[in-house]
């Protein structure tokens, strides 16, 4: 069996974009990768996971700080801070300049972060990540655009001026020409932007004018504009089997916890069972809905029964 470099790249991109299925799946995958490619490479992936988990806490702290000090004025920002030495070099490729509106937000985060960690230098990778952007066509027409951070930077420029030439956008954003084309093509295809020469759908002349579509209409209120890769044979997922196995293991753990609780109490309300399960189970955090589903399964297997008068009261069957 061979673990290709593309698989590792997919793993770190999934971490950055928040596409990991669960921490348990990640750990299971890392254990198998360690057998295939050795401790060194897996150690890097483990450090990446640590970065993401720490970033979740940091992002929540900054969000709370921002709300208390009214820094973001209604914007919701999720920043992931990663350690440069632990991540592949191509994470930083395709960088570009932020518009002043976004730069002011970045500056506020830097000031907050550097008060906590003196001497650390932050380098913004706006080429990574996605955003939800409100697109107000008029007072009655409002849409939510699913876009890349690069597309956010492009669209925010049109808040100040109604149109730009392709050359002017290149100059302001300091973006690679092909990168800008890729981002613009999907905004034009979805009708958010209008290009001067609509016949050339996937190319732009330097002096070609690009403007916001003030007549934009879409049957969907949520419009995805994120560039998609060309269709090809799907890559096999390395975690499908692990997901199924983990779900079975979790179900067994919850079943054992519920039986243990009911054996001791004989009778218990649903909320009490769920609360007790959360205390007993430390390997993962069971969701209340899953606990409820496992209780239903235990009823079918004649371990428990529902009280005839109170539907949320359960009794243990000896």
PDB file of C-alpha atoms in Angstrom:
ATOM      1  CA  UNK A   1       0.000   0.000   0.000  1.00  0.00           C
ATOM      2  CA  UNK A   2       1.307   3.459  -0.887  1.00  0.00           C
ATOM      3  CA  UNK A   3       0.569   6.813   0.781  1.00  0.00           C
ATOM      4  CA  UNK A   4       1.104   9.508  -1.832  1.00  0.00           C
ATOM      5  CA  UNK A   5       2.200  13.089  -1.146  1.00  0.00           C
ATOM      6  CA  UNK A   6      -1.126  14.315  -2.517  1.00  0.00           C
ATOM      7  CA  UNK A   7      -2.854  12.506   0.338  1.00  0.00           C
ATOM      8  CA  UNK A   8      -0.771  14.383   2.892  1.00  0.00           C
ATOM      9  CA  UNK A   9      -1.494  17.660   1.091  1.00  0.00           C
ATOM     10  CA  UNK A  10      -5.221  16.915   1.145  1.00  0.00           C
ATOM     11  CA  UNK A  11      -4.948  16.260   4.864  1.00  0.00           C
ATOM     12  CA  UNK A  12      -3.372  19.615   5.729  1.00  0.00           C
ATOM     13  CA  UNK A  13      -5.700  21.511   3.374  1.00  0.00           C
ATOM     14  CA  UNK A  14      -8.659  19.832   5.074  1.00  0.00           C
ATOM     15  CA  UNK A  15      -7.349  20.989   8.448  1.00  0.00           C
ATOM     16  CA  UNK A  16      -6.907  24.576   7.247  1.00  0.00           C
ATOM     17  CA  UNK A  17     -10.368  24.738   5.691  1.00  0.00           C
ATOM     18  CA  UNK A  18     -12.101  23.112   8.639  1.00  0.00           C
ATOM     19  CA  UNK A  19     -13.121  20.014   6.666  1.00  0.00           C
ATOM     20  CA  UNK A  20     -11.868  17.414   9.099  1.00  0.00           C
ATOM     21  CA  UNK A  21     -14.584  14.935  10.009  1.00  0.00           C
ATOM     22  CA  UNK A  22     -13.606  14.695  13.688  1.00  0.00           C
ATOM     23  CA  UNK A  23     -10.579  14.689  15.970  1.00  0.00           C
ATOM     24  CA  UNK A  24     -10.997  10.939  16.547  1.00  0.00           C
ATOM     25  CA  UNK A  25     -10.890  10.274  12.794  1.00  0.00           C
ATOM     26  CA  UNK A  26      -7.781  12.431  12.484  1.00  0.00           C
ATOM     27  CA  UNK A  27      -6.001  10.527  15.277  1.00  0.00           C
ATOM     28  CA  UNK A  28      -7.003   7.185  13.756  1.00  0.00           C
ATOM     29  CA  UNK A  29      -5.668   8.269  10.377  1.00  0.00           C
ATOM     30  CA  UNK A  30      -2.414   9.562  11.887  1.00  0.00           C
ATOM     31  CA  UNK A  31      -1.815   6.234  13.623  1.00  0.00           C
ATOM     32  CA  UNK A  32      -2.139   4.393  10.291  1.00  0.00           C
ATOM     33  CA  UNK A  33       0.002   6.958   8.461  1.00  0.00           C
ATOM     34  CA  UNK A  34       2.755   6.528  11.056  1.00  0.00           C
ATOM     35  CA  UNK A  35       3.036   2.862  10.077  1.00  0.00           C
ATOM     36  CA  UNK A  36       3.251   3.829   6.391  1.00  0.00           C
ATOM     37  CA  UNK A  37       5.509   6.889   6.278  1.00  0.00           C
ATOM     38  CA  UNK A  38       7.236   7.054   9.658  1.00  0.00           C
ATOM     39  CA  UNK A  39       7.189   9.198  12.748  1.00  0.00           C
ATOM     40  CA  UNK A  40       8.791  12.299  11.170  1.00  0.00           C
ATOM     41  CA  UNK A  41       6.059  13.166   8.675  1.00  0.00           C
ATOM     42  CA  UNK A  42       3.276  12.191  11.041  1.00  0.00           C
ATOM     43  CA  UNK A  43       4.830  14.426  13.700  1.00  0.00           C
ATOM     44  CA  UNK A  44       4.292  17.377  11.358  1.00  0.00           C
ATOM     45  CA  UNK A  45       0.639  16.470  10.890  1.00  0.00           C
ATOM     46  CA  UNK A  46       0.200  16.153  14.656  1.00  0.00           C
ATOM     47  CA  UNK A  47       1.672  19.652  15.070  1.00  0.00           C
ATOM     48  CA  UNK A  48      -0.763  20.907  12.428  1.00  0.00           C
ATOM     49  CA  UNK A  49      -3.659  19.444  14.399  1.00  0.00           C
ATOM     50  CA  UNK A  50      -2.371  21.124  17.560  1.00  0.00           C
ATOM     51  CA  UNK A  51      -2.215  24.454  15.692  1.00  0.00           C
ATOM     52  CA  UNK A  52      -5.836  24.131  14.569  1.00  0.00           C
ATOM     53  CA  UNK A  53      -7.096  23.156  18.030  1.00  0.00           C
ATOM     54  CA  UNK A  54      -5.227  26.027  19.699  1.00  0.00           C
ATOM     55  CA  UNK A  55      -6.538  28.403  17.022  1.00  0.00           C
ATOM     56  CA  UNK A  56     -10.124  27.494  17.875  1.00  0.00           C
ATOM     57  CA  UNK A  57      -9.565  28.688  21.440  1.00  0.00           C
ATOM     58  CA  UNK A  58      -7.699  31.806  20.310  1.00  0.00           C
ATOM     59  CA  UNK A  59     -10.449  32.685  17.827  1.00  0.00           C
ATOM     60  CA  UNK A  60     -13.137  32.382  20.495  1.00  0.00           C
ATOM     61  CA  UNK A  61     -11.133  34.606  22.855  1.00  0.00           C
ATOM     62  CA  UNK A  62     -10.676  37.250  20.148  1.00  0.00           C
ATOM     63  CA  UNK A  63     -14.373  37.082  19.269  1.00  0.00           C
ATOM     64  CA  UNK A  64     -15.290  37.720  22.907  1.00  0.00           C
ATOM     65  CA  UNK A  65     -12.742  40.556  23.166  1.00  0.00           C
ATOM     66  CA  UNK A  66     -14.075  42.103  19.915  1.00  0.00           C
ATOM     67  CA  UNK A  67     -17.669  42.020  21.128  1.00  0.00           C
ATOM     68  CA  UNK A  68     -16.771  43.584  24.465  1.00  0.00           C
ATOM     69  CA  UNK A  69     -14.873  46.410  22.723  1.00  0.00           C
ATOM     70  CA  UNK A  70     -17.098  46.701  19.609  1.00  0.00           C
ATOM     71  CA  UNK A  71     -14.104  46.242  17.304  1.00  0.00           C
ATOM     72  CA  UNK A  72     -15.649  44.440  14.325  1.00  0.00           C
ATOM     73  CA  UNK A  73     -19.047  46.180  14.097  1.00  0.00           C
ATOM     74  CA  UNK A  74     -21.141  43.133  13.239  1.00  0.00           C
ATOM     75  CA  UNK A  75     -18.484  41.205  11.318  1.00  0.00           C
ATOM     76  CA  UNK A  76     -17.670  37.660  12.382  1.00  0.00           C
ATOM     77  CA  UNK A  77     -14.005  36.744  12.005  1.00  0.00           C
ATOM     78  CA  UNK A  78     -12.376  33.338  12.502  1.00  0.00           C
ATOM     79  CA  UNK A  79      -8.569  33.528  12.450  1.00  0.00           C
ATOM     80  CA  UNK A  80      -6.362  30.438  12.399  1.00  0.00           C
ATOM     81  CA  UNK A  81      -2.780  30.941  13.589  1.00  0.00           C
ATOM     82  CA  UNK A  82      -0.406  28.235  12.373  1.00  0.00           C
ATOM     83  CA  UNK A  83       3.293  27.607  13.024  1.00  0.00           C
ATOM     84  CA  UNK A  84       5.217  28.277   9.816  1.00  0.00           C
ATOM     85  CA  UNK A  85       7.822  25.542  10.315  1.00  0.00           C
ATOM     86  CA  UNK A  86       5.171  22.822  10.694  1.00  0.00           C
ATOM     87  CA  UNK A  87       3.268  23.473   7.470  1.00  0.00           C
ATOM     88  CA  UNK A  88       4.267  22.898   3.816  1.00  0.00           C
ATOM     89  CA  UNK A  89       5.789  25.895   2.041  1.00  0.00           C
ATOM     90  CA  UNK A  90       3.071  26.098  -0.617  1.00  0.00           C
ATOM     91  CA  UNK A  91       0.530  27.209   2.018  1.00  0.00           C
ATOM     92  CA  UNK A  92       2.010  30.705   1.601  1.00  0.00           C
ATOM     93  CA  UNK A  93       1.890  30.684  -2.206  1.00  0.00           C
ATOM     94  CA  UNK A  94      -0.571  32.936  -4.012  1.00  0.00           C
ATOM     95  CA  UNK A  95      -0.477  35.734  -1.452  1.00  0.00           C
ATOM     96  CA  UNK A  96      -1.846  39.202  -2.246  1.00  0.00           C
ATOM     97  CA  UNK A  97      -2.548  42.576  -0.652  1.00  0.00           C
ATOM     98  CA  UNK A  98      -5.624  43.189   1.494  1.00  0.00           C
ATOM     99  CA  UNK A  99      -7.879  46.218   0.940  1.00  0.00           C
ATOM    100  CA  UNK A 100      -7.716  48.845   3.691  1.00  0.00           C
ATOM    101  CA  UNK A 101     -11.063  47.732   5.232  1.00  0.00           C
ATOM    102  CA  UNK A 102      -9.750  44.213   5.819  1.00  0.00           C
ATOM    103  CA  UNK A 103      -6.288  45.435   6.752  1.00  0.00           C
ATOM    104  CA  UNK A 104      -7.763  47.393   9.667  1.00  0.00           C
ATOM    105  CA  UNK A 105      -9.378  44.196  10.994  1.00  0.00           C
ATOM    106  CA  UNK A 106      -6.100  42.324  10.574  1.00  0.00           C
ATOM    107  CA  UNK A 107      -4.288  45.069  12.481  1.00  0.00           C
ATOM    108  CA  UNK A 108      -6.754  44.811  15.389  1.00  0.00           C
ATOM    109  CA  UNK A 109      -6.164  41.064  15.622  1.00  0.00           C
ATOM    110  CA  UNK A 110      -2.381  41.549  15.488  1.00  0.00           C
ATOM    111  CA  UNK A 111      -2.486  44.089  18.302  1.00  0.00           C
ATOM    112  CA  UNK A 112      -4.595  41.756  20.456  1.00  0.00           C
ATOM    113  CA  UNK A 113      -2.430  38.721  19.636  1.00  0.00           C
ATOM    114  CA  UNK A 114       0.904  40.425  20.253  1.00  0.00           C
ATOM    115  CA  UNK A 115      -0.238  41.644  23.654  1.00  0.00           C
ATOM    116  CA  UNK A 116      -0.562  37.951  24.550  1.00  0.00           C
ATOM    117  CA  UNK A 117       2.549  36.717  22.729  1.00  0.00           C
ATOM    118  CA  UNK A 118       5.312  39.307  22.650  1.00  0.00           C
ATOM    119  CA  UNK A 119       7.767  39.017  19.800  1.00  0.00           C
ATOM    120  CA  UNK A 120       5.737  36.750  17.517  1.00  0.00           C
ATOM    121  CA  UNK A 121       5.444  37.833  13.886  1.00  0.00           C
ATOM    122  CA  UNK A 122       2.211  37.170  11.987  1.00  0.00           C
ATOM    123  CA  UNK A 123       2.142  36.712   8.217  1.00  0.00           C
ATOM    124  CA  UNK A 124      -1.368  36.797   6.746  1.00  0.00           C
ATOM    125  CA  UNK A 125      -2.272  34.049   4.254  1.00  0.00           C
ATOM    126  CA  UNK A 126      -5.410  35.470   2.686  1.00  0.00           C
ATOM    127  CA  UNK A 127      -5.139  32.906  -0.119  1.00  0.00           C
ATOM    128  CA  UNK A 128      -6.420  30.329   2.396  1.00  0.00           C
ATOM    129  CA  UNK A 129      -9.945  30.154   3.770  1.00  0.00           C
ATOM    130  CA  UNK A 130     -13.449  31.148   2.688  1.00  0.00           C
ATOM    131  CA  UNK A 131     -16.079  33.699   3.708  1.00  0.00           C
ATOM    132  CA  UNK A 132     -19.817  34.349   3.744  1.00  0.00           C
ATOM    133  CA  UNK A 133     -20.454  37.783   2.264  1.00  0.00           C
ATOM    134  CA  UNK A 134     -23.745  39.697   2.306  1.00  0.00           C
ATOM    135  CA  UNK A 135     -24.500  41.041  -1.180  1.00  0.00           C
ATOM    136  CA  UNK A 136     -27.073  43.841  -1.100  1.00  0.00           C
ATOM    137  CA  UNK A 137     -28.323  44.550  -4.628  1.00  0.00           C
ATOM    138  CA  UNK A 138     -31.070  46.912  -3.448  1.00  0.00           C
ATOM    139  CA  UNK A 139     -33.248  47.356  -0.374  1.00  0.00           C
ATOM    140  CA  UNK A 140     -35.350  44.302  -1.256  1.00  0.00           C
ATOM    141  CA  UNK A 141     -32.738  41.983  -2.771  1.00  0.00           C
ATOM    142  CA  UNK A 142     -30.153  40.549  -0.410  1.00  0.00           C
ATOM    143  CA  UNK A 143     -28.031  37.464  -1.069  1.00  0.00           C
ATOM    144  CA  UNK A 144     -25.359  35.504   0.770  1.00  0.00           C
ATOM    145  CA  UNK A 145     -22.306  34.816  -1.373  1.00  0.00           C
ATOM    146  CA  UNK A 146     -20.070  31.842  -0.538  1.00  0.00           C
ATOM    147  CA  UNK A 147     -16.671  33.129  -1.641  1.00  0.00           C
ATOM    148  CA  UNK A 148     -12.937  32.772  -1.155  1.00  0.00           C
ATOM    149  CA  UNK A 149     -11.053  35.379   0.855  1.00  0.00           C
ATOM    150  CA  UNK A 150      -9.525  36.552  -2.425  1.00  0.00           C
ATOM    151  CA  UNK A 151     -12.998  37.171  -3.847  1.00  0.00           C
ATOM    152  CA  UNK A 152     -13.925  39.106  -0.684  1.00  0.00           C
ATOM    153  CA  UNK A 153     -10.968  41.397  -1.299  1.00  0.00           C
ATOM    154  CA  UNK A 154     -12.033  41.881  -4.929  1.00  0.00           C
ATOM    155  CA  UNK A 155     -15.690  42.607  -4.128  1.00  0.00           C
ATOM    156  CA  UNK A 156     -14.928  44.994  -1.256  1.00  0.00           C
ATOM    157  CA  UNK A 157     -13.142  47.291  -3.713  1.00  0.00           C
ATOM    158  CA  UNK A 158     -16.450  47.830  -5.521  1.00  0.00           C
ATOM    159  CA  UNK A 159     -17.874  49.425  -2.373  1.00  0.00           C
ATOM    160  CA  UNK A 160     -15.777  52.475  -3.257  1.00  0.00           C
ATOM    161  CA  UNK A 161     -15.843  52.574  -7.063  1.00  0.00           C
ATOM    162  CA  UNK A 162     -18.419  51.185  -9.534  1.00  0.00           C
ATOM    163  CA  UNK A 163     -15.890  49.634 -11.924  1.00  0.00           C
ATOM    164  CA  UNK A 164     -12.223  48.736 -12.385  1.00  0.00           C
ATOM    165  CA  UNK A 165     -10.073  47.628 -15.260  1.00  0.00           C
ATOM    166  CA  UNK A 166      -8.431  44.229 -14.952  1.00  0.00           C
ATOM    167  CA  UNK A 167      -5.026  45.970 -14.875  1.00  0.00           C
ATOM    168  CA  UNK A 168      -6.148  48.224 -11.990  1.00  0.00           C
ATOM    169  CA  UNK A 169      -7.315  45.241  -9.923  1.00  0.00           C
ATOM    170  CA  UNK A 170      -3.937  43.560 -10.500  1.00  0.00           C
ATOM    171  CA  UNK A 171      -2.162  46.699  -9.326  1.00  0.00           C
ATOM    172  CA  UNK A 172      -4.269  47.240  -6.188  1.00  0.00           C
ATOM    173  CA  UNK A 173      -4.317  43.619  -5.000  1.00  0.00           C
ATOM    174  CA  UNK A 174      -0.761  42.747  -6.132  1.00  0.00           C
ATOM    175  CA  UNK A 175      -2.118  39.345  -7.101  1.00  0.00           C
ATOM    176  CA  UNK A 176      -0.701  36.961  -9.703  1.00  0.00           C
ATOM    177  CA  UNK A 177      -2.460  37.413 -13.028  1.00  0.00           C
ATOM    178  CA  UNK A 178      -3.707  33.814 -13.320  1.00  0.00           C
ATOM    179  CA  UNK A 179      -4.904  33.829  -9.701  1.00  0.00           C
ATOM    180  CA  UNK A 180      -6.970  36.949 -10.336  1.00  0.00           C
ATOM    181  CA  UNK A 181      -8.443  35.439 -13.512  1.00  0.00           C
ATOM    182  CA  UNK A 182      -9.480  32.289 -11.594  1.00  0.00           C
ATOM    183  CA  UNK A 183     -11.269  34.308  -8.906  1.00  0.00           C
ATOM    184  CA  UNK A 184     -12.980  36.674 -11.352  1.00  0.00           C
ATOM    185  CA  UNK A 185     -14.196  33.936 -13.703  1.00  0.00           C
ATOM    186  CA  UNK A 186     -16.467  32.406 -11.070  1.00  0.00           C
ATOM    187  CA  UNK A 187     -17.809  35.796  -9.962  1.00  0.00           C
ATOM    188  CA  UNK A 188     -18.659  36.573 -13.592  1.00  0.00           C
ATOM    189  CA  UNK A 189     -20.128  33.114 -14.257  1.00  0.00           C
ATOM    190  CA  UNK A 190     -22.478  33.538 -11.285  1.00  0.00           C
ATOM    191  CA  UNK A 191     -23.517  37.001 -12.455  1.00  0.00           C
ATOM    192  CA  UNK A 192     -22.104  38.939  -9.494  1.00  0.00           C
ATOM    193  CA  UNK A 193     -19.699  40.864 -11.744  1.00  0.00           C
ATOM    194  CA  UNK A 194     -20.062  41.967 -15.370  1.00  0.00           C
ATOM    195  CA  UNK A 195     -17.138  42.090 -17.793  1.00  0.00           C
ATOM    196  CA  UNK A 196     -16.909  44.420 -20.757  1.00  0.00           C
ATOM    197  CA  UNK A 197     -16.373  41.573 -23.226  1.00  0.00           C
ATOM    198  CA  UNK A 198     -18.832  38.829 -22.127  1.00  0.00           C
ATOM    199  CA  UNK A 199     -17.968  36.544 -25.034  1.00  0.00           C
ATOM    200  CA  UNK A 200     -14.467  35.856 -23.674  1.00  0.00           C
ATOM    201  CA  UNK A 201     -15.755  34.188 -20.499  1.00  0.00           C
ATOM    202  CA  UNK A 202     -12.465  32.901 -19.112  1.00  0.00           C
ATOM    203  CA  UNK A 203      -9.991  35.581 -20.152  1.00  0.00           C
ATOM    204  CA  UNK A 204      -9.548  39.293 -19.472  1.00  0.00           C
ATOM    205  CA  UNK A 205      -7.853  42.085 -21.397  1.00  0.00           C
ATOM    206  CA  UNK A 206      -5.728  44.454 -19.336  1.00  0.00           C
ATOM    207  CA  UNK A 207      -7.896  47.467 -20.209  1.00  0.00           C
ATOM    208  CA  UNK A 208     -11.187  45.532 -19.937  1.00  0.00           C
ATOM    209  CA  UNK A 209     -13.706  47.091 -17.555  1.00  0.00           C
ATOM    210  CA  UNK A 210     -15.260  45.001 -14.771  1.00  0.00           C
ATOM    211  CA  UNK A 211     -18.252  46.197 -12.733  1.00  0.00           C
ATOM    212  CA  UNK A 212     -20.819  45.059 -10.169  1.00  0.00           C
ATOM    213  CA  UNK A 213     -24.053  43.657 -11.600  1.00  0.00           C
ATOM    214  CA  UNK A 214     -26.667  46.061 -10.214  1.00  0.00           C
ATOM    215  CA  UNK A 215     -29.438  43.943 -11.759  1.00  0.00           C
ATOM    216  CA  UNK A 216     -28.264  40.714 -10.145  1.00  0.00           C
ATOM    217  CA  UNK A 217     -30.980  38.101  -9.627  1.00  0.00           C
ATOM    218  CA  UNK A 218     -30.821  34.501  -8.493  1.00  0.00           C
ATOM    219  CA  UNK A 219     -33.516  32.024  -7.467  1.00  0.00           C
ATOM    220  CA  UNK A 220     -31.261  30.971  -4.596  1.00  0.00           C
ATOM    221  CA  UNK A 221     -30.540  33.317  -1.703  1.00  0.00           C
ATOM    222  CA  UNK A 222     -27.237  31.539  -1.030  1.00  0.00           C
ATOM    223  CA  UNK A 223     -24.956  31.726  -4.082  1.00  0.00           C
ATOM    224  CA  UNK A 224     -21.715  29.663  -4.178  1.00  0.00           C
ATOM    225  CA  UNK A 225     -18.940  31.415  -6.109  1.00  0.00           C
ATOM    226  CA  UNK A 226     -15.873  29.481  -4.922  1.00  0.00           C
ATOM    227  CA  UNK A 227     -13.708  28.266  -7.827  1.00  0.00           C
ATOM    228  CA  UNK A 228     -14.115  24.553  -8.426  1.00  0.00           C
ATOM    229  CA  UNK A 229     -11.417  22.222  -9.674  1.00  0.00           C
ATOM    230  CA  UNK A 230     -11.952  20.642 -13.067  1.00  0.00           C
ATOM    231  CA  UNK A 231     -13.832  17.374 -12.884  1.00  0.00           C
ATOM    232  CA  UNK A 232     -11.664  14.295 -12.763  1.00  0.00           C
ATOM    233  CA  UNK A 233     -11.744  10.853 -11.258  1.00  0.00           C
ATOM    234  CA  UNK A 234     -12.560  11.214  -7.551  1.00  0.00           C
ATOM    235  CA  UNK A 235      -9.726  10.528  -5.148  1.00  0.00           C
ATOM    236  CA  UNK A 236     -10.360   7.751  -2.665  1.00  0.00           C
ATOM    237  CA  UNK A 237     -11.119   9.030   0.827  1.00  0.00           C
ATOM    238  CA  UNK A 238      -8.676   7.741   3.423  1.00  0.00           C
ATOM    239  CA  UNK A 239     -11.125   8.005   6.316  1.00  0.00           C
ATOM    240  CA  UNK A 240     -14.425   6.459   5.198  1.00  0.00           C
ATOM    241  CA  UNK A 241     -13.725   3.123   6.862  1.00  0.00           C
ATOM    242  CA  UNK A 242     -12.436   4.841   9.958  1.00  0.00           C
ATOM    243  CA  UNK A 243     -15.599   6.963  10.232  1.00  0.00           C
ATOM    244  CA  UNK A 244     -17.865   3.886  10.224  1.00  0.00           C
ATOM    245  CA  UNK A 245     -15.669   2.089  12.744  1.00  0.00           C
ATOM    246  CA  UNK A 246     -15.568   5.076  15.089  1.00  0.00           C
ATOM    247  CA  UNK A 247     -19.346   5.530  14.937  1.00  0.00           C
ATOM    248  CA  UNK A 248     -19.821   1.879  15.950  1.00  0.00           C
ATOM    249  CA  UNK A 249     -17.304   2.236  18.775  1.00  0.00           C
ATOM    250  CA  UNK A 250     -19.004   5.395  20.040  1.00  0.00           C
ATOM    251  CA  UNK A 251     -22.427   3.747  19.929  1.00  0.00           C
ATOM    252  CA  UNK A 252     -21.108   0.849  22.038  1.00  0.00           C
ATOM    253  CA  UNK A 253     -19.586   3.250  24.579  1.00  0.00           C
ATOM    254  CA  UNK A 254     -22.862   5.171  24.906  1.00  0.00           C
ATOM    255  CA  UNK A 255     -24.862   1.927  25.230  1.00  0.00           C
ATOM    256  CA  UNK A 256     -22.591   0.745  28.052  1.00  0.00           C
ATOM    257  CA  UNK A 257     -22.834   4.114  29.832  1.00  0.00           C
ATOM    258  CA  UNK A 258     -26.637   4.235  29.593  1.00  0.00           C
ATOM    259  CA  UNK A 259     -27.008   0.649  30.882  1.00  0.00           C
ATOM    260  CA  UNK A 260     -24.639   1.399  33.744  1.00  0.00           C
ATOM    261  CA  UNK A 261     -26.620   4.512  34.694  1.00  0.00           C
ATOM    262  CA  UNK A 262     -29.991   2.773  34.478  1.00  0.00           C
ATOM    263  CA  UNK A 263     -28.795  -0.297  36.345  1.00  0.00           C
ATOM    264  CA  UNK A 264     -27.867   1.958  39.262  1.00  0.00           C
ATOM    265  CA  UNK A 265     -30.905   4.250  39.138  1.00  0.00           C
ATOM    266  CA  UNK A 266     -33.603   1.875  37.839  1.00  0.00           C
ATOM    267  CA  UNK A 267     -35.585   4.925  36.656  1.00  0.00           C
ATOM    268  CA  UNK A 268     -34.338   8.178  35.104  1.00  0.00           C
ATOM    269  CA  UNK A 269     -35.494  11.114  32.989  1.00  0.00           C
ATOM    270  CA  UNK A 270     -33.976  11.644  29.527  1.00  0.00           C
ATOM    271  CA  UNK A 271     -32.201  14.876  30.525  1.00  0.00           C
ATOM    272  CA  UNK A 272     -30.643  13.171  33.556  1.00  0.00           C
ATOM    273  CA  UNK A 273     -29.400  10.250  31.443  1.00  0.00           C
ATOM    274  CA  UNK A 274     -27.860  12.620  28.914  1.00  0.00           C
ATOM    275  CA  UNK A 275     -26.172  14.703  31.622  1.00  0.00           C
ATOM    276  CA  UNK A 276     -24.790  11.597  33.336  1.00  0.00           C
ATOM    277  CA  UNK A 277     -23.454  10.241  30.022  1.00  0.00           C
ATOM    278  CA  UNK A 278     -21.562  13.482  29.458  1.00  0.00           C
ATOM    279  CA  UNK A 279     -19.889  12.998  32.855  1.00  0.00           C
ATOM    280  CA  UNK A 280     -19.055   9.319  32.348  1.00  0.00           C
ATOM    281  CA  UNK A 281     -17.784   9.449  28.761  1.00  0.00           C
ATOM    282  CA  UNK A 282     -14.398  11.139  28.495  1.00  0.00           C
ATOM    283  CA  UNK A 283     -13.057   9.699  25.214  1.00  0.00           C
ATOM    284  CA  UNK A 284     -15.358  11.973  23.195  1.00  0.00           C
ATOM    285  CA  UNK A 285     -18.279  14.342  23.757  1.00  0.00           C
ATOM    286  CA  UNK A 286     -21.515  12.499  22.907  1.00  0.00           C
ATOM    287  CA  UNK A 287     -24.265  14.590  21.345  1.00  0.00           C
ATOM    288  CA  UNK A 288     -27.648  14.567  23.147  1.00  0.00           C
ATOM    289  CA  UNK A 289     -29.396  13.408  19.965  1.00  0.00           C
ATOM    290  CA  UNK A 290     -27.088  10.399  19.644  1.00  0.00           C
ATOM    291  CA  UNK A 291     -27.686   9.457  23.296  1.00  0.00           C
ATOM    292  CA  UNK A 292     -31.421   9.623  22.659  1.00  0.00           C
ATOM    293  CA  UNK A 293     -31.045   7.405  19.570  1.00  0.00           C
ATOM    294  CA  UNK A 294     -29.040   4.849  21.555  1.00  0.00           C
ATOM    295  CA  UNK A 295     -31.747   4.816  24.244  1.00  0.00           C
ATOM    296  CA  UNK A 296     -34.303   3.962  21.546  1.00  0.00           C
ATOM    297  CA  UNK A 297     -32.042   1.129  20.393  1.00  0.00           C
ATOM    298  CA  UNK A 298     -31.748  -0.185  23.950  1.00  0.00           C
ATOM    299  CA  UNK A 299     -35.552  -0.148  24.223  1.00  0.00           C
ATOM    300  CA  UNK A 300     -35.764  -2.265  21.061  1.00  0.00           C
ATOM    301  CA  UNK A 301     -33.224  -4.678  22.584  1.00  0.00           C
ATOM    302  CA  UNK A 302     -35.286  -4.937  25.813  1.00  0.00           C
ATOM    303  CA  UNK A 303     -32.722  -3.308  28.078  1.00  0.00           C
ATOM    304  CA  UNK A 304     -35.011  -0.350  28.835  1.00  0.00           C
ATOM    305  CA  UNK A 305     -38.660   0.597  28.553  1.00  0.00           C
ATOM    306  CA  UNK A 306     -40.478   3.918  28.374  1.00  0.00           C
ATOM    307  CA  UNK A 307     -42.796   4.864  31.220  1.00  0.00           C
ATOM    308  CA  UNK A 308     -46.447   4.603  30.136  1.00  0.00           C
ATOM    309  CA  UNK A 309     -47.408   7.971  31.618  1.00  0.00           C
ATOM    310  CA  UNK A 310     -44.247  10.023  31.054  1.00  0.00           C
ATOM    311  CA  UNK A 311     -42.587   9.657  27.657  1.00  0.00           C
ATOM    312  CA  UNK A 312     -39.232  11.089  28.808  1.00  0.00           C
ATOM    313  CA  UNK A 313     -39.014   8.760  31.810  1.00  0.00           C
ATOM    314  CA  UNK A 314     -37.215   5.447  31.227  1.00  0.00           C
ATOM    315  CA  UNK A 315     -37.028   2.307  33.326  1.00  0.00           C
ATOM    316  CA  UNK A 316     -34.404  -0.414  33.482  1.00  0.00           C
ATOM    317  CA  UNK A 317     -35.522  -3.949  32.666  1.00  0.00           C
ATOM    318  CA  UNK A 318     -33.756  -6.451  34.928  1.00  0.00           C
TER     319      UNK A 318
END
